[in-house]
């Protein structure tokens, strides 16, 4: 579990860098991401989604909490978690929260995101 937790923390830090070059090595080439504003397949589409979010939310700080690893196998696993973000949108301090589900696979000896599904808390 420690290796998976370290991977997820690395992913969180990379997302907070606001530099997709740091996030990209952690995502599988054929990944599929589902966000509240759309679905994105492949690294190019996912990069555009990340960059659009960073452009909209200035100084975004993203945090993952309450991680629960389910269906753990040698080369794939799934986790659920809560996420929280704060940042500046249209000149005003904003924040949000939601739930996430990730499918993580081992590729070339390294863990990578294959699927991410984020949804807002109701």
Short mmCIF file of C-alpha atoms in Angstrom, two decimals:
data_model
loop_
_atom_site.label_atom_id
_atom_site.label_comp_id
_atom_site.label_asym_id
_atom_site.label_seq_id
_atom_site.Cartn_x
_atom_site.Cartn_y
_atom_site.Cartn_z
CA UNK A 1 0.00 0.00 0.00
CA UNK A 2 2.86 2.36 0.73
CA UNK A 3 4.00 2.30 -2.90
CA UNK A 4 0.48 3.15 -4.08
CA UNK A 5 0.08 5.93 -1.52
CA UNK A 6 3.43 7.38 -2.61
CA UNK A 7 2.29 7.27 -6.24
CA UNK A 8 -0.94 9.10 -5.41
CA UNK A 9 0.94 11.77 -3.43
CA UNK A 10 3.34 12.19 -6.37
CA UNK A 11 0.33 12.64 -8.66
CA UNK A 12 -1.16 15.23 -6.29
CA UNK A 13 2.15 17.16 -6.17
CA UNK A 14 2.47 17.03 -9.96
CA UNK A 15 -1.06 18.40 -10.38
CA UNK A 16 -0.24 21.22 -7.97
CA UNK A 17 2.81 22.14 -10.06
CA UNK A 18 0.44 23.41 -12.79
CA UNK A 19 2.90 21.94 -15.31
CA UNK A 20 1.53 19.06 -17.36
CA UNK A 21 5.06 17.90 -18.15
CA UNK A 22 5.21 16.77 -14.48
CA UNK A 23 1.79 15.08 -14.62
CA UNK A 24 2.16 13.33 -17.99
CA UNK A 25 4.62 10.58 -16.92
CA UNK A 26 2.07 9.46 -14.33
CA UNK A 27 -0.74 8.90 -16.85
CA UNK A 28 -1.13 5.99 -19.28
CA UNK A 29 -1.15 7.00 -22.95
CA UNK A 30 -4.62 5.51 -23.47
CA UNK A 31 -6.10 6.93 -20.27
CA UNK A 32 -9.70 8.09 -20.04
CA UNK A 33 -10.64 10.91 -17.67
CA UNK A 34 -14.20 11.89 -16.72
CA UNK A 35 -14.60 15.35 -15.21
CA UNK A 36 -17.78 17.31 -14.49
CA UNK A 37 -17.14 19.37 -17.64
CA UNK A 38 -16.50 16.47 -20.02
CA UNK A 39 -14.76 13.25 -20.94
CA UNK A 40 -11.19 13.19 -22.21
CA UNK A 41 -9.38 10.30 -23.94
CA UNK A 42 -5.62 10.15 -24.45
CA UNK A 43 -2.80 12.34 -23.20
CA UNK A 44 -3.41 15.28 -25.56
CA UNK A 45 -7.06 15.67 -24.55
CA UNK A 46 -6.25 15.18 -20.86
CA UNK A 47 -3.46 17.78 -21.08
CA UNK A 48 -5.90 20.31 -22.56
CA UNK A 49 -8.37 19.61 -19.73
CA UNK A 50 -5.72 20.12 -17.03
CA UNK A 51 -4.44 23.29 -18.69
CA UNK A 52 -7.97 24.70 -19.06
CA UNK A 53 -8.58 24.11 -15.34
CA UNK A 54 -5.29 25.78 -14.38
CA UNK A 55 -6.15 28.77 -16.61
CA UNK A 56 -9.60 29.10 -15.03
CA UNK A 57 -8.53 28.59 -11.40
CA UNK A 58 -5.51 30.75 -10.61
CA UNK A 59 -3.21 29.57 -7.79
CA UNK A 60 -5.19 26.36 -7.45
CA UNK A 61 -4.24 24.11 -4.55
CA UNK A 62 -5.57 20.56 -4.95
CA UNK A 63 -5.67 18.01 -2.12
CA UNK A 64 -6.63 14.33 -1.98
CA UNK A 65 -7.91 12.89 1.32
CA UNK A 66 -9.63 9.78 2.68
CA UNK A 67 -7.99 7.44 0.18
CA UNK A 68 -9.34 3.90 0.10
CA UNK A 69 -7.60 1.30 -2.07
CA UNK A 70 -10.01 -1.36 -3.35
CA UNK A 71 -9.49 -4.30 -5.70
CA UNK A 72 -5.71 -4.29 -5.24
CA UNK A 73 -3.82 -6.70 -7.54
CA UNK A 74 -0.19 -7.02 -8.60
CA UNK A 75 -0.59 -4.90 -11.74
CA UNK A 76 -3.82 -2.93 -11.23
CA UNK A 77 -5.85 -1.33 -8.50
CA UNK A 78 -8.67 1.10 -7.88
CA UNK A 79 -8.90 3.83 -5.29
CA UNK A 80 -11.64 6.13 -4.10
CA UNK A 81 -11.03 9.43 -2.31
CA UNK A 82 -12.25 12.91 -1.55
CA UNK A 83 -10.69 15.93 -3.19
CA UNK A 84 -10.68 19.60 -2.25
CA UNK A 85 -9.46 22.63 -4.14
CA UNK A 86 -9.03 26.33 -3.48
CA UNK A 87 -8.03 29.10 -5.84
CA UNK A 88 -8.93 32.38 -7.49
CA UNK A 89 -11.73 32.36 -10.09
CA UNK A 90 -12.67 35.64 -11.76
CA UNK A 91 -10.70 37.53 -9.12
CA UNK A 92 -12.50 35.90 -6.15
CA UNK A 93 -11.37 33.23 -3.70
CA UNK A 94 -13.26 30.02 -4.44
CA UNK A 95 -13.21 26.45 -3.22
CA UNK A 96 -14.81 23.14 -4.07
CA UNK A 97 -14.84 19.49 -3.18
CA UNK A 98 -15.86 16.17 -4.60
CA UNK A 99 -15.21 12.49 -4.90
CA UNK A 100 -12.73 10.69 -7.09
CA UNK A 101 -12.22 7.19 -8.39
CA UNK A 102 -8.98 6.17 -10.11
CA UNK A 103 -7.93 3.02 -11.90
CA UNK A 104 -4.16 2.62 -11.62
CA UNK A 105 -2.15 0.09 -13.64
CA UNK A 106 1.47 -0.99 -13.62
CA UNK A 107 3.15 -0.30 -16.96
CA UNK A 108 6.86 -0.84 -17.55
CA UNK A 109 7.32 -1.41 -13.83
CA UNK A 110 5.70 1.95 -12.94
CA UNK A 111 2.23 2.83 -11.70
CA UNK A 112 0.15 5.02 -14.04
CA UNK A 113 -3.35 6.44 -14.07
CA UNK A 114 -5.57 4.63 -16.57
CA UNK A 115 -8.83 6.24 -15.54
CA UNK A 116 -9.87 9.14 -13.33
CA UNK A 117 -13.47 10.06 -12.56
CA UNK A 118 -14.09 13.20 -10.51
CA UNK A 119 -17.53 14.35 -9.41
CA UNK A 120 -18.67 17.29 -7.34
CA UNK A 121 -20.10 16.75 -3.88
CA UNK A 122 -23.82 17.40 -3.83
#
